[in-house]
Amino acid sequence: MHNQPLPQPPCLLCHTHEENHNHLFFQCRYSQMVWQALLLKAQVHWPTIPWMEAWDWASTEYNSGVQTKMMGLLLGATIYCLWQERNRRFHDQHFGTPQKMIEDITNLIRDKLGTLRERDEMPESLRSCWNIQ
């Protein structure tokens, strides 16, 4: 018996690279399309960093109440939805589009931000980009 590591399976979202968390959540073509659209909508410049550092960066860069919550929602919802998409492909052979995921995440963030107690204190730019009344 040999002690060679087993090869990693290809990414279920792009089928071109070895799957690992950093690739799946940030480097994959599918993930990048989702991130680009959401970051443009949120008017956020996201640095190219490994996924393990993303939470630290977001909490340091955005440390005012509602902005922090928006960044936490953006990061958490996007990673969660990317993982869900990966699992649906693996278990159910169901393939969603990046556009559908972008729409779902946008609706999720808008709904969550719209229920915050601090909604009245939310900057108009934030209310406008997420279409919060």
PDB file of C-alpha atoms in Angstrom:
ATOM      1  CA  MET A   1       0.000   0.000   0.000  1.00  0.00           C
ATOM      2  CA  HIS A   2       1.326   3.419  -0.944  1.00  0.00           C
ATOM      3  CA  ASN A   3       1.109   6.557   1.134  1.00  0.00           C
ATOM      4  CA  GLN A   4       0.245   8.835  -1.743  1.00  0.00           C
ATOM      5  CA  PRO A   5      -2.537  11.327  -1.170  1.00  0.00           C
ATOM      6  CA  LEU A   6      -5.715  10.738  -3.097  1.00  0.00           C
ATOM      7  CA  PRO A   7      -6.288  13.221  -5.898  1.00  0.00           C
ATOM      8  CA  GLN A   8      -8.775  15.967  -5.096  1.00  0.00           C
ATOM      9  CA  PRO A   9     -11.928  15.886  -7.206  1.00  0.00           C
ATOM     10  CA  PRO A  10     -12.492  18.733  -9.648  1.00  0.00           C
ATOM     11  CA  CYS A  11     -14.561  21.717  -8.577  1.00  0.00           C
ATOM     12  CA  LEU A  12     -18.246  20.971  -9.074  1.00  0.00           C
ATOM     13  CA  LEU A  13     -18.951  24.561 -10.102  1.00  0.00           C
ATOM     14  CA  CYS A  14     -16.378  24.993 -12.887  1.00  0.00           C
ATOM     15  CA  HIS A  15     -15.009  21.458 -13.464  1.00  0.00           C
ATOM     16  CA  THR A  16     -11.572  22.861 -14.297  1.00  0.00           C
ATOM     17  CA  HIS A  17      -9.653  23.134 -11.020  1.00  0.00           C
ATOM     18  CA  GLU A  18      -9.077  21.019  -7.966  1.00  0.00           C
ATOM     19  CA  GLU A  19     -11.755  21.703  -5.366  1.00  0.00           C
ATOM     20  CA  ASN A  20     -10.719  23.359  -2.119  1.00  0.00           C
ATOM     21  CA  HIS A  21     -12.408  26.032  -0.021  1.00  0.00           C
ATOM     22  CA  ASN A  22     -10.381  28.929  -1.372  1.00  0.00           C
ATOM     23  CA  HIS A  23     -11.054  27.944  -4.968  1.00  0.00           C
ATOM     24  CA  LEU A  24     -14.727  27.097  -4.413  1.00  0.00           C
ATOM     25  CA  PHE A  25     -15.610  30.299  -2.562  1.00  0.00           C
ATOM     26  CA  PHE A  26     -13.392  32.883  -4.267  1.00  0.00           C
ATOM     27  CA  GLN A  27     -11.363  31.703  -7.266  1.00  0.00           C
ATOM     28  CA  CYS A  28     -13.806  29.580  -9.258  1.00  0.00           C
ATOM     29  CA  ARG A  29     -15.233  31.237 -12.407  1.00  0.00           C
ATOM     30  CA  TYR A  30     -18.780  30.604 -11.151  1.00  0.00           C
ATOM     31  CA  SER A  31     -18.016  32.103  -7.728  1.00  0.00           C
ATOM     32  CA  GLN A  32     -16.248  35.080  -9.259  1.00  0.00           C
ATOM     33  CA  MET A  33     -19.288  35.914 -11.400  1.00  0.00           C
ATOM     34  CA  VAL A  34     -21.454  35.877  -8.273  1.00  0.00           C
ATOM     35  CA  TRP A  35     -18.978  37.958  -6.238  1.00  0.00           C
ATOM     36  CA  GLN A  36     -18.449  40.522  -9.014  1.00  0.00           C
ATOM     37  CA  ALA A  37     -22.167  41.225  -9.334  1.00  0.00           C
ATOM     38  CA  LEU A  38     -22.788  41.400  -5.583  1.00  0.00           C
ATOM     39  CA  LEU A  39     -19.747  43.548  -4.799  1.00  0.00           C
ATOM     40  CA  LEU A  40     -20.676  45.935  -7.592  1.00  0.00           C
ATOM     41  CA  LYS A  41     -24.206  46.165  -6.198  1.00  0.00           C
ATOM     42  CA  ALA A  42     -22.907  46.718  -2.651  1.00  0.00           C
ATOM     43  CA  GLN A  43     -20.278  49.215  -3.891  1.00  0.00           C
ATOM     44  CA  VAL A  44     -17.536  47.278  -2.131  1.00  0.00           C
ATOM     45  CA  HIS A  45     -13.946  46.707  -3.260  1.00  0.00           C
ATOM     46  CA  TRP A  46     -12.951  43.252  -2.059  1.00  0.00           C
ATOM     47  CA  PRO A  47      -9.229  42.467  -1.907  1.00  0.00           C
ATOM     48  CA  THR A  48      -7.896  39.228  -3.324  1.00  0.00           C
ATOM     49  CA  ILE A  49      -7.328  37.285  -0.115  1.00  0.00           C
ATOM     50  CA  PRO A  50      -7.719  33.670   1.005  1.00  0.00           C
ATOM     51  CA  TRP A  51     -11.140  32.783   2.362  1.00  0.00           C
ATOM     52  CA  MET A  52      -9.841  32.283   5.921  1.00  0.00           C
ATOM     53  CA  GLU A  53      -8.873  35.969   6.067  1.00  0.00           C
ATOM     54  CA  ALA A  54     -12.145  37.277   4.614  1.00  0.00           C
ATOM     55  CA  TRP A  55     -14.040  37.602   7.907  1.00  0.00           C
ATOM     56  CA  ASP A  56     -11.168  39.478   9.563  1.00  0.00           C
ATOM     57  CA  TRP A  57     -10.865  41.851   6.620  1.00  0.00           C
ATOM     58  CA  ALA A  58     -14.606  42.533   6.483  1.00  0.00           C
ATOM     59  CA  SER A  59     -14.902  43.200  10.213  1.00  0.00           C
ATOM     60  CA  THR A  60     -11.869  45.516  10.202  1.00  0.00           C
ATOM     61  CA  GLU A  61     -12.771  47.389   7.024  1.00  0.00           C
ATOM     62  CA  TYR A  62     -16.466  47.769   7.841  1.00  0.00           C
ATOM     63  CA  ASN A  63     -16.808  48.436  11.537  1.00  0.00           C
ATOM     64  CA  SER A  64     -19.860  50.701  11.706  1.00  0.00           C
ATOM     65  CA  GLY A  65     -23.077  48.986  12.816  1.00  0.00           C
ATOM     66  CA  VAL A  66     -25.195  48.601   9.698  1.00  0.00           C
ATOM     67  CA  GLN A  67     -22.228  48.387   7.295  1.00  0.00           C
ATOM     68  CA  THR A  68     -20.759  45.570   9.377  1.00  0.00           C
ATOM     69  CA  LYS A  69     -24.068  43.718   9.305  1.00  0.00           C
ATOM     70  CA  MET A  70     -24.331  44.198   5.540  1.00  0.00           C
ATOM     71  CA  MET A  71     -20.810  42.842   5.005  1.00  0.00           C
ATOM     72  CA  GLY A  72     -21.481  39.914   7.332  1.00  0.00           C
ATOM     73  CA  LEU A  73     -24.682  39.139   5.442  1.00  0.00           C
ATOM     74  CA  LEU A  74     -22.949  39.490   2.089  1.00  0.00           C
ATOM     75  CA  LEU A  75     -20.074  37.230   3.038  1.00  0.00           C
ATOM     76  CA  GLY A  76     -22.147  34.682   4.946  1.00  0.00           C
ATOM     77  CA  ALA A  77     -24.988  34.458   2.413  1.00  0.00           C
ATOM     78  CA  THR A  78     -22.649  34.160  -0.555  1.00  0.00           C
ATOM     79  CA  ILE A  79     -20.512  31.427   0.989  1.00  0.00           C
ATOM     80  CA  TYR A  80     -23.612  29.582   2.205  1.00  0.00           C
ATOM     81  CA  CYS A  81     -25.282  29.746  -1.219  1.00  0.00           C
ATOM     82  CA  LEU A  82     -22.113  28.670  -3.035  1.00  0.00           C
ATOM     83  CA  TRP A  83     -21.826  25.675  -0.697  1.00  0.00           C
ATOM     84  CA  GLN A  84     -25.512  24.844  -1.232  1.00  0.00           C
ATOM     85  CA  GLU A  85     -25.040  24.991  -5.002  1.00  0.00           C
ATOM     86  CA  ARG A  86     -22.028  22.706  -4.775  1.00  0.00           C
ATOM     87  CA  ASN A  87     -23.996  20.200  -2.678  1.00  0.00           C
ATOM     88  CA  ARG A  88     -27.051  20.299  -4.970  1.00  0.00           C
ATOM     89  CA  ARG A  89     -24.779  19.475  -7.891  1.00  0.00           C
ATOM     90  CA  PHE A  90     -23.107  16.658  -5.979  1.00  0.00           C
ATOM     91  CA  HIS A  91     -26.208  15.063  -4.442  1.00  0.00           C
ATOM     92  CA  ASP A  92     -29.077  15.968  -6.798  1.00  0.00           C
ATOM     93  CA  GLN A  93     -27.368  16.770 -10.113  1.00  0.00           C
ATOM     94  CA  HIS A  94     -29.233  20.097 -10.034  1.00  0.00           C
ATOM     95  CA  PHE A  95     -27.328  22.948 -11.699  1.00  0.00           C
ATOM     96  CA  GLY A  96     -28.293  26.534 -10.851  1.00  0.00           C
ATOM     97  CA  THR A  97     -27.064  29.595 -12.721  1.00  0.00           C
ATOM     98  CA  PRO A  98     -24.917  32.372 -11.258  1.00  0.00           C
ATOM     99  CA  GLN A  99     -27.688  34.832 -12.185  1.00  0.00           C
ATOM    100  CA  LYS A 100     -30.249  32.929 -10.093  1.00  0.00           C
ATOM    101  CA  MET A 101     -27.843  32.799  -7.161  1.00  0.00           C
ATOM    102  CA  ILE A 102     -27.166  36.543  -7.426  1.00  0.00           C
ATOM    103  CA  GLU A 103     -30.908  37.212  -7.391  1.00  0.00           C
ATOM    104  CA  ASP A 104     -31.433  34.911  -4.388  1.00  0.00           C
ATOM    105  CA  ILE A 105     -28.592  36.464  -2.383  1.00  0.00           C
ATOM    106  CA  THR A 106     -29.740  39.995  -3.252  1.00  0.00           C
ATOM    107  CA  ASN A 107     -33.259  39.210  -2.031  1.00  0.00           C
ATOM    108  CA  LEU A 108     -31.932  37.576   1.126  1.00  0.00           C
ATOM    109  CA  ILE A 109     -29.725  40.549   2.013  1.00  0.00           C
ATOM    110  CA  ARG A 110     -32.462  43.081   1.219  1.00  0.00           C
ATOM    111  CA  ASP A 111     -34.966  41.185   3.371  1.00  0.00           C
ATOM    112  CA  LYS A 112     -32.551  40.848   6.302  1.00  0.00           C
ATOM    113  CA  LEU A 113     -31.381  44.477   6.161  1.00  0.00           C
ATOM    114  CA  GLY A 114     -34.992  45.630   5.899  1.00  0.00           C
ATOM    115  CA  THR A 115     -35.828  44.058   9.261  1.00  0.00           C
ATOM    116  CA  LEU A 116     -32.966  45.632  11.227  1.00  0.00           C
ATOM    117  CA  ARG A 117     -33.855  47.931  14.104  1.00  0.00           C
ATOM    118  CA  GLU A 118     -31.232  50.351  12.800  1.00  0.00           C
ATOM    119  CA  ARG A 119     -33.013  50.599   9.439  1.00  0.00           C
ATOM    120  CA  ASP A 120     -33.889  54.256  10.018  1.00  0.00           C
ATOM    121  CA  GLU A 121     -30.201  55.036  10.629  1.00  0.00           C
ATOM    122  CA  MET A 122     -29.119  53.221   7.470  1.00  0.00           C
ATOM    123  CA  PRO A 123     -27.258  55.470   5.010  1.00  0.00           C
ATOM    124  CA  GLU A 124     -29.332  56.327   1.949  1.00  0.00           C
ATOM    125  CA  SER A 125     -26.649  54.823  -0.309  1.00  0.00           C
ATOM    126  CA  LEU A 126     -27.045  51.460   1.441  1.00  0.00           C
ATOM    127  CA  ARG A 127     -30.850  51.642   1.314  1.00  0.00           C
ATOM    128  CA  SER A 128     -30.702  52.524  -2.353  1.00  0.00           C
ATOM    129  CA  CYS A 129     -28.309  49.788  -3.482  1.00  0.00           C
ATOM    130  CA  TRP A 130     -30.406  47.073  -1.790  1.00  0.00           C
ATOM    131  CA  ASN A 131     -33.742  48.725  -2.679  1.00  0.00           C
ATOM    132  CA  ILE A 132     -34.878  49.075   0.937  1.00  0.00           C
ATOM    133  CA  GLN A 133     -37.867  51.364   1.490  1.00  0.00           C
TER     134      GLN A 133
END
